[in-house]
XYZ file of C-alpha atoms in Angstrom:
681
model
C 269.561 99.132 -103.996
C 270.295 98.954 -100.156
C 267.584 100.388 -98.093
C 267.157 101.603 -94.148
C 264.714 99.642 -92.261
C 263.714 101.181 -89.206
C 263.060 98.542 -86.414
C 262.439 98.860 -82.759
C 263.946 102.613 -83.292
C 267.188 101.653 -84.513
C 267.999 101.996 -88.456
C 269.282 98.659 -89.754
C 270.898 98.253 -93.664
C 269.210 95.628 -95.522
C 269.330 94.733 -99.097
C 265.970 94.792 -101.017
C 264.948 94.361 -104.223
C 262.061 96.655 -105.120
C 260.197 94.109 -106.865
C 260.985 90.671 -104.814
C 261.239 89.896 -101.346
C 261.928 86.968 -99.856
C 259.301 84.658 -97.750
C 261.107 85.806 -94.597
C 261.169 89.621 -95.628
C 257.388 89.315 -96.499
C 256.174 87.573 -93.032
C 258.176 90.174 -91.372
C 256.741 93.001 -93.355
C 252.995 91.542 -92.439
C 253.850 92.128 -88.637
C 252.794 94.743 -87.036
C 255.660 96.984 -85.851
C 255.423 98.282 -82.046
C 257.043 101.844 -82.030
C 258.688 102.493 -79.276
C 258.999 105.954 -77.398
C 262.953 105.968 -78.533
C 261.797 106.033 -82.278
C 259.135 108.712 -81.504
C 262.103 110.603 -80.450
C 264.123 110.328 -82.810
C 261.465 111.207 -85.580
C 258.833 114.156 -86.041
C 255.727 113.905 -83.667
C 253.412 112.610 -86.266
C 253.132 109.163 -86.045
C 254.010 108.310 -89.808
C 257.106 109.813 -90.919
C 259.936 109.829 -93.540
C 263.149 108.895 -92.927
C 266.169 111.334 -91.550
C 267.935 110.631 -94.811
C 266.555 112.080 -98.263
C 269.207 109.946 -100.383
C 267.444 106.596 -99.221
C 264.116 105.297 -98.371
C 263.291 102.021 -96.163
C 259.995 100.236 -95.063
C 257.789 100.715 -92.621
C 255.180 98.148 -91.393
C 255.761 96.369 -95.096
C 255.620 99.781 -96.765
C 258.336 100.782 -99.501
C 258.994 104.260 -99.757
C 259.345 106.196 -103.000
C 263.121 106.554 -104.220
C 264.701 109.038 -105.834
C 263.932 107.922 -108.916
C 260.284 107.776 -108.208
C 259.962 110.838 -107.087
C 260.500 112.513 -110.012
C 257.384 110.667 -111.394
C 255.181 111.803 -108.958
C 253.884 108.779 -107.697
C 254.362 106.338 -104.890
C 255.205 102.837 -104.942
C 254.787 99.591 -102.922
C 256.754 96.892 -103.822
C 257.657 98.719 -107.243
C 254.001 98.617 -107.994
C 253.074 102.538 -108.513
C 250.467 103.828 -106.371
C 248.394 106.838 -108.312
C 248.456 110.507 -106.907
C 245.764 111.411 -104.391
C 243.097 113.830 -105.157
C 243.988 116.455 -102.747
C 247.987 116.649 -104.198
C 249.186 118.297 -107.171
C 252.400 118.398 -108.898
C 254.291 121.443 -109.558
C 257.301 121.392 -111.602
C 257.213 117.639 -111.945
C 257.277 117.154 -107.920
C 254.747 116.847 -104.885
C 253.128 120.051 -103.792
C 255.144 120.327 -100.918
C 257.770 118.184 -98.972
C 254.968 116.359 -96.949
C 253.110 115.452 -100.284
C 255.669 112.843 -101.256
C 254.728 110.728 -97.937
C 251.467 110.187 -99.856
C 249.578 111.016 -96.757
C 247.456 114.312 -96.211
C 248.462 117.654 -94.969
C 248.420 118.231 -91.025
C 245.402 121.269 -91.715
C 243.134 118.159 -93.008
C 242.626 116.683 -89.751
C 241.634 120.326 -87.908
C 239.235 120.794 -91.443
C 237.683 117.363 -90.539
C 237.203 118.020 -87.123
C 235.680 121.471 -88.355
C 233.277 119.750 -90.592
C 232.558 117.365 -87.952
C 231.322 120.025 -85.294
C 229.673 122.115 -88.118
C 227.336 118.472 -88.691
C 226.573 117.866 -85.067
C 225.658 121.461 -84.598
C 223.293 121.203 -87.847
C 221.473 117.765 -86.026
C 221.005 119.641 -82.932
C 219.650 122.571 -84.759
C 217.468 120.040 -86.636
C 215.962 118.708 -83.127
C 212.908 119.890 -81.867
C 212.684 122.699 -79.304
C 216.264 123.297 -80.467
C 216.196 127.335 -80.090
C 214.330 127.124 -76.970
C 216.939 124.576 -75.442
C 219.673 126.686 -76.598
C 218.576 129.842 -74.897
C 217.448 127.921 -71.489
C 221.020 126.819 -71.135
C 222.457 130.390 -71.542
C 219.777 131.033 -68.597
C 221.038 127.889 -66.358
C 224.568 128.979 -66.756
C 223.619 132.321 -65.246
C 221.386 131.214 -62.776
C 223.150 128.606 -61.540
C 225.845 130.993 -60.063
C 223.805 132.059 -56.949
C 226.035 134.347 -55.395
C 227.136 135.945 -58.587
C 223.173 136.960 -59.781
C 221.623 139.993 -58.542
C 218.149 139.314 -56.692
C 216.226 141.495 -59.725
C 218.220 140.004 -62.464
C 217.207 136.884 -60.976
C 213.824 137.042 -61.360
C 213.613 138.342 -64.665
C 215.749 135.253 -65.732
C 213.286 132.731 -64.076
C 210.342 134.483 -65.591
C 212.094 134.014 -69.323
C 212.861 130.719 -68.348
C 209.173 129.426 -67.381
C 208.377 131.198 -70.401
C 210.501 129.060 -72.434
C 209.916 125.855 -70.499
C 205.873 125.813 -70.218
C 204.312 123.334 -72.210
C 207.208 121.405 -72.705
C 208.178 120.362 -69.603
C 207.545 116.576 -70.407
C 210.147 117.166 -73.111
C 212.925 118.990 -70.590
C 213.366 116.218 -68.033
C 214.138 113.444 -69.843
C 217.115 115.034 -71.214
C 220.585 115.179 -69.217
C 221.000 118.816 -69.944
C 217.434 120.333 -69.888
C 216.496 118.004 -66.860
C 218.819 120.411 -65.089
C 217.292 123.324 -66.391
C 213.881 122.541 -65.253
C 215.227 121.783 -61.407
C 216.971 125.266 -61.652
C 212.890 126.556 -62.313
C 211.670 124.563 -59.691
C 214.767 125.845 -57.193
C 214.111 129.398 -57.952
C 210.703 129.915 -59.028
C 207.793 130.670 -56.769
C 205.082 128.180 -55.884
C 202.601 128.819 -58.340
C 205.562 127.983 -61.127
C 206.575 125.081 -59.261
C 202.512 123.947 -59.297
C 202.365 124.529 -63.004
C 205.393 122.271 -63.532
C 203.491 119.565 -60.946
C 200.246 119.882 -63.220
C 201.764 119.660 -66.386
C 203.837 116.221 -65.385
C 201.034 114.694 -63.683
C 200.177 111.243 -64.602
C 204.011 110.698 -66.072
C 205.156 110.513 -62.071
C 205.724 106.848 -62.193
C 207.344 106.674 -65.538
C 209.522 109.646 -64.740
C 210.912 108.042 -61.595
C 212.587 105.671 -63.883
C 214.599 107.964 -65.866
C 218.092 108.653 -64.665
C 217.841 112.497 -65.150
C 214.004 113.067 -64.324
C 213.891 111.158 -61.121
C 216.485 114.239 -59.488
C 213.474 116.507 -60.400
C 210.698 114.636 -58.528
C 212.883 114.961 -55.391
C 213.580 118.786 -55.924
C 209.908 118.957 -56.876
C 209.103 117.666 -53.333
C 211.422 119.130 -51.538
C 210.051 122.720 -52.616
C 206.834 122.282 -53.014
C 204.037 122.212 -50.712
C 200.706 119.310 -49.775
C 199.344 120.053 -53.132
C 202.281 119.396 -55.042
C 202.883 116.064 -52.455
C 199.640 114.766 -52.735
C 199.957 115.159 -56.993
C 203.240 113.288 -57.329
C 203.064 110.206 -54.666
C 199.802 109.018 -55.558
C 200.969 108.025 -59.537
C 203.276 105.425 -57.586
C 200.358 103.449 -55.888
C 200.127 100.200 -57.221
C 203.343 100.006 -58.648
C 205.705 99.623 -55.709
C 206.692 95.697 -56.453
C 207.893 97.008 -60.061
C 209.675 100.407 -58.477
C 211.552 99.037 -55.535
C 213.632 96.319 -57.699
C 213.946 99.082 -60.797
C 217.658 100.594 -60.195
C 216.537 103.933 -60.377
C 213.082 104.288 -59.414
C 213.955 102.517 -55.927
C 215.725 105.196 -54.561
C 213.222 107.933 -55.431
C 210.570 105.798 -54.078
C 212.286 104.781 -50.543
C 213.211 108.761 -50.395
C 209.459 109.582 -51.072
C 208.522 107.259 -48.273
C 210.947 108.093 -45.763
C 211.117 111.960 -46.269
C 207.866 113.133 -48.172
C 204.797 110.954 -47.310
C 202.448 111.338 -44.733
C 201.535 108.457 -42.634
C 198.937 107.217 -44.401
C 200.714 107.533 -47.847
C 203.183 105.466 -45.947
C 200.538 102.874 -44.664
C 199.301 102.456 -48.548
C 202.667 102.298 -50.012
C 203.582 99.811 -47.056
C 200.822 97.625 -47.711
C 201.574 96.724 -51.172
C 204.409 94.452 -49.962
C 201.875 92.345 -48.190
C 200.248 91.329 -51.665
C 199.101 91.833 -54.561
C 195.486 92.786 -53.731
C 196.359 95.766 -52.058
C 197.944 96.898 -55.225
C 195.010 95.995 -57.397
C 191.848 97.075 -54.837
C 191.972 100.604 -53.892
C 190.926 101.108 -50.054
C 188.132 103.819 -48.966
C 189.521 107.094 -48.447
C 187.290 107.587 -45.333
C 188.245 104.285 -43.863
C 191.195 104.383 -41.226
C 194.368 102.959 -43.207
C 197.268 100.534 -41.141
C 200.347 98.943 -42.350
C 200.469 97.130 -39.019
C 200.320 93.328 -40.551
C 199.463 92.319 -37.002
C 195.857 94.266 -37.559
C 195.568 93.250 -41.241
C 195.885 89.406 -40.426
C 193.583 89.746 -37.593
C 191.108 91.075 -39.738
C 191.874 88.173 -42.383
C 193.227 85.395 -40.576
C 192.668 82.935 -43.890
C 195.267 85.310 -45.855
C 197.894 84.565 -42.869
C 199.949 82.282 -45.241
C 199.922 83.501 -48.782
C 200.609 87.212 -47.003
C 203.588 86.213 -45.166
C 205.203 84.050 -47.980
C 204.467 87.166 -50.327
C 206.066 89.682 -48.273
C 209.194 87.205 -47.642
C 209.570 86.756 -51.648
C 209.807 90.214 -51.769
C 212.202 90.566 -48.714
C 214.560 87.973 -50.169
C 214.728 89.208 -53.650
C 216.712 92.426 -52.479
C 218.602 90.953 -49.731
C 219.804 88.618 -52.468
C 220.045 91.450 -55.013
C 222.451 93.386 -52.288
C 219.826 96.377 -51.892
C 219.543 96.505 -48.200
C 219.502 100.163 -47.778
C 215.768 100.897 -48.016
C 214.097 102.460 -45.102
C 210.998 100.545 -46.640
C 212.840 97.365 -46.777
C 213.329 97.449 -42.892
C 209.960 98.241 -42.280
C 208.614 95.758 -43.931
C 211.078 92.904 -42.607
C 210.389 93.835 -38.892
C 206.373 93.677 -39.877
C 207.359 90.419 -41.154
C 209.416 89.055 -37.936
C 207.099 90.410 -35.535
C 204.322 88.494 -36.875
C 206.174 84.913 -37.799
C 206.845 83.901 -34.036
C 209.728 83.275 -32.074
C 211.299 79.893 -32.679
C 209.132 78.874 -35.336
C 210.786 77.557 -38.610
C 210.231 80.951 -40.306
C 211.803 83.007 -37.963
C 214.815 80.381 -38.102
C 215.033 80.862 -41.734
C 214.588 84.384 -41.831
C 217.475 84.761 -39.208
C 219.727 82.514 -41.403
C 218.852 84.852 -44.516
C 220.338 87.437 -42.544
C 223.273 86.193 -41.034
C 224.343 84.681 -44.694
C 224.816 88.184 -46.017
C 228.532 88.001 -46.283
C 229.458 91.653 -46.658
C 227.327 92.225 -43.551
C 225.970 95.420 -45.192
C 222.480 94.368 -43.914
C 222.614 94.771 -40.394
C 225.057 97.543 -41.167
C 222.235 99.171 -43.099
C 219.223 97.703 -40.622
C 220.881 99.571 -37.378
C 220.773 102.884 -39.004
C 217.291 103.158 -39.287
C 214.382 102.981 -36.570
C 212.825 99.802 -37.644
C 215.880 98.539 -38.163
C 217.441 98.961 -35.260
C 214.326 97.579 -33.329
C 214.630 94.582 -35.768
C 218.234 94.134 -34.665
C 217.925 94.786 -31.327
C 214.990 91.985 -31.003
C 217.496 89.521 -33.332
C 219.824 90.164 -30.132
C 217.558 89.541 -27.753
C 216.035 86.111 -28.774
C 218.960 84.535 -30.474
C 221.240 82.427 -28.910
C 224.742 83.084 -27.611
C 226.179 81.845 -30.970
C 224.122 83.960 -33.242
C 224.808 87.088 -30.747
C 228.139 86.802 -31.612
C 227.923 86.573 -35.210
C 225.455 89.129 -35.302
C 227.963 91.612 -33.281
C 230.741 90.538 -35.604
C 228.866 91.806 -38.357
C 229.158 95.811 -37.194
C 232.923 95.021 -36.619
C 234.779 98.812 -37.854
C 231.633 100.858 -37.075
C 230.911 100.915 -33.770
C 232.006 104.667 -33.370
C 229.356 105.271 -35.928
C 227.166 103.374 -34.562
C 227.222 105.627 -31.080
C 226.547 108.380 -32.360
C 223.630 107.883 -34.301
C 220.017 108.219 -33.000
C 219.212 104.379 -34.060
C 222.387 102.534 -34.305
C 222.868 103.390 -30.466
C 220.278 100.971 -29.248
C 221.525 97.944 -31.123
C 224.473 98.816 -29.062
C 223.162 98.969 -25.617
C 220.866 95.875 -26.649
C 223.625 94.104 -26.883
C 225.852 95.355 -24.093
C 222.222 94.530 -22.464
C 221.994 90.835 -23.294
C 225.174 89.275 -23.912
C 226.130 87.297 -21.231
C 229.958 87.542 -22.394
C 231.499 90.755 -21.261
C 234.816 90.045 -22.049
C 233.374 89.536 -26.056
C 231.355 92.750 -25.310
C 234.527 94.710 -24.244
C 236.529 93.481 -27.048
C 234.048 94.384 -29.531
C 232.722 97.552 -28.854
C 234.673 99.527 -26.088
C 238.137 98.401 -28.103
C 236.490 100.461 -30.843
C 235.033 103.206 -28.540
C 237.871 104.168 -26.179
C 241.439 104.605 -26.360
C 243.592 102.051 -26.119
C 245.269 103.091 -22.861
C 243.686 105.451 -20.325
C 247.259 107.379 -19.982
C 246.364 111.090 -19.437
C 247.351 112.510 -22.951
C 246.019 114.894 -25.027
C 244.576 112.522 -27.886
C 243.072 110.579 -25.534
C 241.307 112.943 -23.258
C 239.945 115.194 -26.454
C 238.794 112.051 -27.919
C 236.818 110.744 -24.684
C 235.799 114.510 -24.166
C 234.458 114.459 -27.557
C 232.040 111.222 -26.752
C 230.854 112.251 -23.380
C 229.982 115.789 -24.555
C 227.812 114.548 -27.643
C 224.335 113.822 -27.744
C 224.157 110.031 -28.405
C 227.538 108.813 -28.515
C 227.617 109.458 -24.848
C 224.952 107.114 -24.260
C 227.045 104.129 -24.998
C 229.631 105.248 -22.536
C 227.797 106.104 -19.384
C 225.372 103.320 -19.659
C 226.859 101.354 -17.463
C 227.199 103.941 -14.766
C 223.572 105.468 -15.868
C 221.430 102.735 -17.024
C 218.463 103.843 -14.798
C 218.418 107.526 -15.402
C 215.968 108.744 -17.834
C 217.942 112.000 -18.030
C 220.711 110.230 -20.198
C 218.486 107.773 -22.358
C 216.192 109.506 -24.815
C 212.857 108.961 -24.973
C 212.207 106.959 -28.128
C 214.784 104.730 -26.474
C 213.719 103.875 -22.631
C 210.017 101.878 -24.621
C 212.548 99.501 -26.270
C 215.453 98.974 -23.580
C 212.293 98.089 -21.253
C 211.149 95.446 -24.142
C 214.509 94.019 -24.129
C 214.688 93.668 -20.630
C 211.410 91.589 -20.725
C 212.597 89.351 -23.167
C 216.339 89.294 -21.407
C 215.070 88.115 -18.098
C 214.415 84.631 -20.316
C 217.105 84.431 -22.689
C 220.204 85.282 -20.687
C 221.513 83.731 -17.631
C 223.789 86.309 -16.282
C 222.419 88.580 -13.407
C 222.474 92.004 -15.065
C 223.734 94.028 -12.328
C 226.821 91.700 -12.322
C 227.373 92.343 -16.563
C 226.691 96.162 -15.421
C 229.628 96.153 -12.734
C 231.865 94.344 -15.005
C 231.419 96.585 -17.857
C 231.569 99.998 -15.505
C 235.559 98.686 -14.548
C 236.434 98.622 -18.134
C 235.329 102.103 -19.022
C 236.107 103.772 -15.495
C 239.662 104.592 -16.172
C 239.129 106.288 -18.581
C 236.201 108.173 -17.585
C 238.344 109.444 -14.409
C 241.413 110.185 -16.196
C 239.049 112.576 -18.211
C 237.532 114.129 -15.105
C 240.856 115.006 -13.381
C 242.508 116.216 -16.564
C 239.564 118.359 -18.488
C 237.746 118.973 -15.263
C 237.225 122.929 -16.805
C 235.860 121.617 -20.439
C 233.472 119.351 -18.415
C 231.598 121.927 -15.978
C 231.472 124.240 -18.707
C 228.562 121.777 -20.545
C 225.526 120.694 -19.066
C 226.550 117.140 -20.608
C 229.727 117.586 -19.015
C 227.991 118.205 -15.551
C 225.721 115.295 -16.000
C 229.091 112.993 -16.798
C 230.871 113.905 -13.834
C 228.228 113.454 -11.727
C 226.977 109.587 -12.782
C 230.650 108.636 -13.276
C 231.785 109.412 -9.504
C 228.643 108.325 -7.644
C 228.506 104.825 -9.829
C 232.449 104.101 -9.231
C 231.518 102.218 -6.371
C 234.148 99.927 -4.641
C 233.055 97.168 -6.458
C 233.967 98.892 -9.528
C 237.013 100.984 -8.251
C 239.173 101.959 -5.363
C 237.866 104.686 -3.135
C 241.505 105.941 -3.693
C 241.062 106.361 -7.718
C 238.455 108.570 -7.043
C 240.286 111.225 -5.196
C 242.150 112.894 -8.125
C 239.187 113.782 -9.798
C 237.729 115.368 -6.640
C 240.562 117.418 -6.324
C 240.585 118.406 -10.181
C 237.328 119.406 -9.349
C 237.905 121.758 -5.812
C 241.010 123.347 -7.886
C 238.449 124.507 -11.007
C 236.028 125.948 -8.449
C 239.170 127.924 -7.138
C 239.309 129.831 -10.472
C 238.031 133.191 -10.726
C 237.450 132.738 -14.188
C 235.566 129.789 -14.004
C 232.725 131.562 -11.156
C 230.408 131.698 -13.992
C 230.177 127.893 -15.292
C 230.650 126.980 -11.358
C 227.180 129.444 -10.521
C 225.231 127.967 -13.485
C 222.084 125.596 -12.977
C 223.797 122.124 -14.504
C 227.140 122.727 -12.432
C 224.981 123.377 -9.123
C 222.783 120.069 -9.816
C 226.150 118.319 -10.057
C 227.845 119.747 -7.134
C 225.138 118.766 -4.358
C 224.363 115.200 -5.663
C 228.412 114.938 -5.246
C 228.024 116.532 -1.731
C 225.124 114.451 -0.664
C 227.390 111.405 -2.505
C 223.944 110.257 -4.398
C 220.934 111.012 -6.496
C 217.596 112.410 -4.871
C 215.033 109.401 -5.204
C 211.550 111.333 -5.846
C 209.780 108.268 -5.298
C 211.540 107.009 -2.423
C 211.921 110.653 -0.838
C 215.186 109.820 0.022
C 218.999 109.862 -1.317
C 220.037 106.736 -2.807
C 223.944 107.161 -1.646
C 226.801 105.457 -3.360
C 228.788 102.994 -1.443
C 231.621 104.524 0.117
C 230.853 108.134 0.294
C 232.831 110.488 -1.503
C 232.943 112.925 1.060
C 233.280 115.596 -1.139
C 231.179 117.412 1.196
C 234.129 118.143 3.867
C 236.630 118.675 0.697
C 234.227 121.203 -0.364
C 234.163 123.361 2.659
C 237.505 123.186 3.349
C 238.439 124.579 -0.207
C 236.151 127.493 0.461
C 236.394 128.490 4.277
C 234.675 132.044 4.553
C 233.385 131.835 0.625
C 231.053 129.228 1.986
C 228.687 132.273 3.241
C 228.837 133.826 -0.255
C 227.918 130.576 -1.499
C 224.939 130.851 0.638
C 223.633 134.129 -0.223
C 224.481 133.167 -4.284
C 223.312 130.962 -6.799
C 224.841 127.619 -5.210
C 222.735 128.729 -2.135
C 221.402 124.261 -2.592
C 224.946 123.387 -2.435
C 225.188 124.736 1.002
C 221.641 123.365 1.818
C 223.216 119.841 0.679
C 225.944 119.845 3.293
C 223.400 120.875 5.998
C 221.483 118.183 4.916
C 224.343 115.644 4.717
C 224.738 113.235 7.091
C 227.953 112.030 5.975
C 229.810 115.635 6.563
C 232.521 115.318 9.542
C 232.771 118.898 9.616
C 229.065 119.547 9.828
C 228.816 121.639 12.751
C 231.693 124.139 11.826
C 229.255 124.929 8.607
C 226.190 126.024 10.990
C 228.489 128.010 13.190
C 229.748 129.910 10.457
C 226.504 130.271 9.113
C 225.093 131.466 12.742
C 227.594 133.980 12.568
C 226.539 135.935 9.309
C 222.718 135.404 9.814
C 221.590 138.736 9.392
C 223.362 138.873 5.872
C 221.559 135.492 5.181
C 218.220 137.065 6.276
C 218.581 139.882 3.695
C 219.417 137.711 1.022
C 216.576 135.494 1.731
C 214.083 138.536 1.560
C 215.397 140.202 -1.352
C 215.115 144.085 -1.980
C 211.604 145.394 -0.985
C 211.094 147.164 -4.704
C 211.119 143.624 -6.026
C 213.752 144.292 -8.564
C 215.962 141.333 -6.829
C 213.879 138.575 -5.489
C 214.754 136.384 -2.502
C 216.996 133.545 -2.370
C 215.025 130.120 -1.796
C 217.788 128.222 -1.031
C 219.114 131.040 1.615
C 215.463 130.614 3.047
C 215.677 127.329 3.370
C 219.071 127.326 5.084
C 217.554 129.501 7.863
C 214.871 127.149 8.703
C 217.618 124.449 8.986
C 219.661 126.647 11.139
């Protein structure tokens, strides 16, 4: 009889024999049919369905569906061969149990029943495991505790007490499981100190192995964060002797470095770092009474015969981690610095070491080094001792991260070193300032907002202001000054360019952007301490070799306009603003060593501009918080209208005397600046 065959979503009529098929038909039947979206749309949602026609049946994937004659017998046929009825199908009045049974497949409910059985079996298996009931109850407690804001304090204490009653004595079994480890961490977070110590003591002797667990390592970190010195001294000593193994482990390496960086004491750090120098430091324990040091130079001085083996061992460990691309460890950076400081400059070892660093194709090694204390010093030394070609390659590795580096407590030192030692200022300008500064110095909101954000940031401002205020300790952080002093000594032998010429060339690049910022955002700058410092340093350092005197005038006029705004009176009266204004009036900073003012060239002439702007208000300034600014006018040798200031103040001498003495009751102290003004008069 003719059969209806589905093929690629279409119905095609073919003549087919129930018992014989041609070679082509058998070949076609053996091929898997790809069901298209069109086929699924025409048929039922079940992947295998019967044809919409009930009078004829076709073949699908080589299977011939039962014909009308065969249906009455209650059996399926494949190629004319009868198949037995399945066990879950019964006949009723000579036919299949329902309309789907004649297809020879199970009912839709069969999959649901099977899923229910599988779920029941899984629950039985979980229930058969050790601590199943305890784990189930502790999970319910954890589900409640983790919603911190939704749990009252009293209820939380009760839940924590119940949780510790469950996990006590079973902590080791819990921490190695992915779901139960979170329960222990929650107990550490909300438990009291004694409960945390109980967990720490129970796990004593296992921390080295727990650090290698994907889940238990987080518990170690949580324990150290919320624990005390006793817990720290239980955990960290168990890492001794295992540093070489742990630093190579994909899980243990990170927890080891976190412990080294954030939890270990200086003595514990020394013990851990010494294991990088040789196996003997891991095998032989040191006398606890003896002072420990990780300074490799001191260790080699004590044992000069071990210099060669120690440096080779250290280099091998360093190189292994670099080749594995695991270069983000603080411990690795400390070890690299110790190695570089002890191999000597210009030796084969230093050349080999530099090549290993430069051969890092992705550049992640140098980027990671720049953001740690030891790493930043190492990179700075590489810049200082390197050739012009080496410096260019090193600087290229930081492309795209200059902005992030400028705002980092350590990485900004690398930028300052590059600005100090690279003779090609065009290279440093394009590499560093192109990423830090706006593309143009136009006074649009985007540009000024970006520059304002830089100069008001504790670290980001340093790279911007460095060409102007490189000598001032107030601009450089305390920890940066010794490093730059060391770099400047090295620079005298490795760089050819005059430092002052290099500084002026860099200042020419930055000056237009900063002058535009002062002109259009003077009020924002005067309102902060760092902003006042930026204004004074930039205006005083913009000498005639950097910008023309006329380019400074708009910025000075902007300051005078802000001073006249009544709402800015409080900001103008602040000590930072007073120091800024006095420096501008004197056209330079006072040098306490030389006991004189180091004037800029040419002078700003701000004293005359300020006096013209204030007029009679100058007397009020002389008796108020800005009395030292007026005193600066009297001390300025460049002021053209100094005599007019003196005449104005002498006419109000009685008021000045009253302000200098203050109230007789002592409630209002005398104004020291007014007293000095009277002496000048």
